[in-house]
Tab-separated table of C-alpha atoms in Angstrom:
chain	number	residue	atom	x	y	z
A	1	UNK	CA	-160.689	-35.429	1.747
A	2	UNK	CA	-160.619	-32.893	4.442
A	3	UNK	CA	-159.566	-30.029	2.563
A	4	UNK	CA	-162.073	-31.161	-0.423
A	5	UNK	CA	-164.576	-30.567	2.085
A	6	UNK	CA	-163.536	-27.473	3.201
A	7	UNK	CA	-163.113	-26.237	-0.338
A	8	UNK	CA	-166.897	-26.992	-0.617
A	9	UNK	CA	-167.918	-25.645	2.405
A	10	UNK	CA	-165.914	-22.074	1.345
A	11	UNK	CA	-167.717	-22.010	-2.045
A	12	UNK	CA	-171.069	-22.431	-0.315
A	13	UNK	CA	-170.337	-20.010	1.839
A	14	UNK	CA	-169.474	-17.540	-0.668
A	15	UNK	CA	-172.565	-18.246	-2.777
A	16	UNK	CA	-174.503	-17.574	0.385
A	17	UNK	CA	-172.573	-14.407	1.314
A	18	UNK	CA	-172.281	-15.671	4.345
A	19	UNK	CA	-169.027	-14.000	5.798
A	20	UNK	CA	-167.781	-13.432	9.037
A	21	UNK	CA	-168.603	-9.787	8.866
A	22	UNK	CA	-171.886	-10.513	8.219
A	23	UNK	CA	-172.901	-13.066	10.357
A	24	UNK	CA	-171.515	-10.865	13.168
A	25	UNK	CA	-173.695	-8.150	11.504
A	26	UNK	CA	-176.741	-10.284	11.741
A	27	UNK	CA	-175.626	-11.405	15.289
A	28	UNK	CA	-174.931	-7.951	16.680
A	29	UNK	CA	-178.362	-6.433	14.987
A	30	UNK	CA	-179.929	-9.532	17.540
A	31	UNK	CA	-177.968	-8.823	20.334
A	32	UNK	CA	-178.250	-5.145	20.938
A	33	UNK	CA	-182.233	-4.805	19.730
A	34	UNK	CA	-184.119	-2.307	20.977
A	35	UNK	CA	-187.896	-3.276	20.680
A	36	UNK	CA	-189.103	0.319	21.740
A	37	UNK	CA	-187.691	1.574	18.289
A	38	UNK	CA	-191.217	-0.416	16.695
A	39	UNK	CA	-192.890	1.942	18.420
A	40	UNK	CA	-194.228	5.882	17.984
A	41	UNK	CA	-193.337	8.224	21.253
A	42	UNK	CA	-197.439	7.790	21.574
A	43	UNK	CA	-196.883	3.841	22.107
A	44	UNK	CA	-198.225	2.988	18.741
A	45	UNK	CA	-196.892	0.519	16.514
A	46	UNK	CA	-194.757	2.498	13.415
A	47	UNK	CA	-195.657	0.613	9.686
A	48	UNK	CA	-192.649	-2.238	9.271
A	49	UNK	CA	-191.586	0.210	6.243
A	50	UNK	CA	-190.325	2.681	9.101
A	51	UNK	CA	-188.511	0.638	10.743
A	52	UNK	CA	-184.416	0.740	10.603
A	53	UNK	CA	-182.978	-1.889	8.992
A	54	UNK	CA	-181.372	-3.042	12.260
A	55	UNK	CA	-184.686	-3.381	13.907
A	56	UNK	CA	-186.164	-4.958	11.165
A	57	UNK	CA	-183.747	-7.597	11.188
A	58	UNK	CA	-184.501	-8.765	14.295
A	59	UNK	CA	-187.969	-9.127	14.671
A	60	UNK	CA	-188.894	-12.583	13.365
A	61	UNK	CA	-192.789	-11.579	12.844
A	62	UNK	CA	-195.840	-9.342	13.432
A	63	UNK	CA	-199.321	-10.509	14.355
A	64	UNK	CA	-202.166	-8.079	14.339
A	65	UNK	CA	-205.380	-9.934	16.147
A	66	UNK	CA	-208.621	-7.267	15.441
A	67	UNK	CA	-211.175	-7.682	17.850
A	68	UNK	CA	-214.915	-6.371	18.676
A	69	UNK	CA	-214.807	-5.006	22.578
A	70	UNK	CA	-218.257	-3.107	22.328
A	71	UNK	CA	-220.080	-0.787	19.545
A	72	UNK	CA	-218.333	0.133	17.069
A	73	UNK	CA	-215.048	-0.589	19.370
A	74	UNK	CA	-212.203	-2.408	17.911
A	75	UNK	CA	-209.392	-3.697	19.862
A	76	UNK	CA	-206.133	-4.761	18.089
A	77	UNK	CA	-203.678	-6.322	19.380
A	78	UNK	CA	-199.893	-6.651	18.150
A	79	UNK	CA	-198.064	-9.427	18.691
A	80	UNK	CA	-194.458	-9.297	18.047
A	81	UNK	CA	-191.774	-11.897	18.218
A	82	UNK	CA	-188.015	-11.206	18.048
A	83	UNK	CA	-184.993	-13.704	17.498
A	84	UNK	CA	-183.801	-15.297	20.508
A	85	UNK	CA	-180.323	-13.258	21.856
A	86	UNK	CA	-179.095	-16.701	22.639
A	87	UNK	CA	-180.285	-18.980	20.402
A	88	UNK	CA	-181.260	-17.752	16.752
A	89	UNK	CA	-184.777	-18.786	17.102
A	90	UNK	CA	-187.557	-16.656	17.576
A	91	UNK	CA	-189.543	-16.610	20.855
């Protein structure tokens, strides 16, 4: 029964690429983020699309809140969550 299970469990994982190489991809791309490279040298947030695939991988989502602060002023501000270094889950 054991190795039945295990014979599953390897299929699964094969159907879900999920390798050791690339879950220590996916866990090193976490681990050794840099948030700064979301941003311009200006401070600005760069378009997702310009991103490098390692950053993009560990941001876990964007929030842009627009705001009125006065005539014709508009305020946005960016929210952005990463995956927890420790955990997996974003914060």
């Amino acid at each position: 029964m054991k190795d039945r299970v295990a014979e599953i469990q390897g299929k699964g994982a094969l159907k879900a690429e999920a390798t050791v190489e690339r879950v220590l991809k996916e866990l090193s791309r976490i681990g050794f983020s840099d948030l700064g490279r979301v941003f311009d040298a200006n401070g600005r947030l760069l378009r997702p699309e310009g991103w490098d695939d390692d950053t993009a991988a560990a941001v876990a989502s964007v929030e842009v809140v627009t705001g009125n602060i006065g005539d014709r002023e508009v305020e946005h501000v960016h929210k952005i969550k990463v995956w927890d270094k420790c955990l997996g889950e974003a914060r």
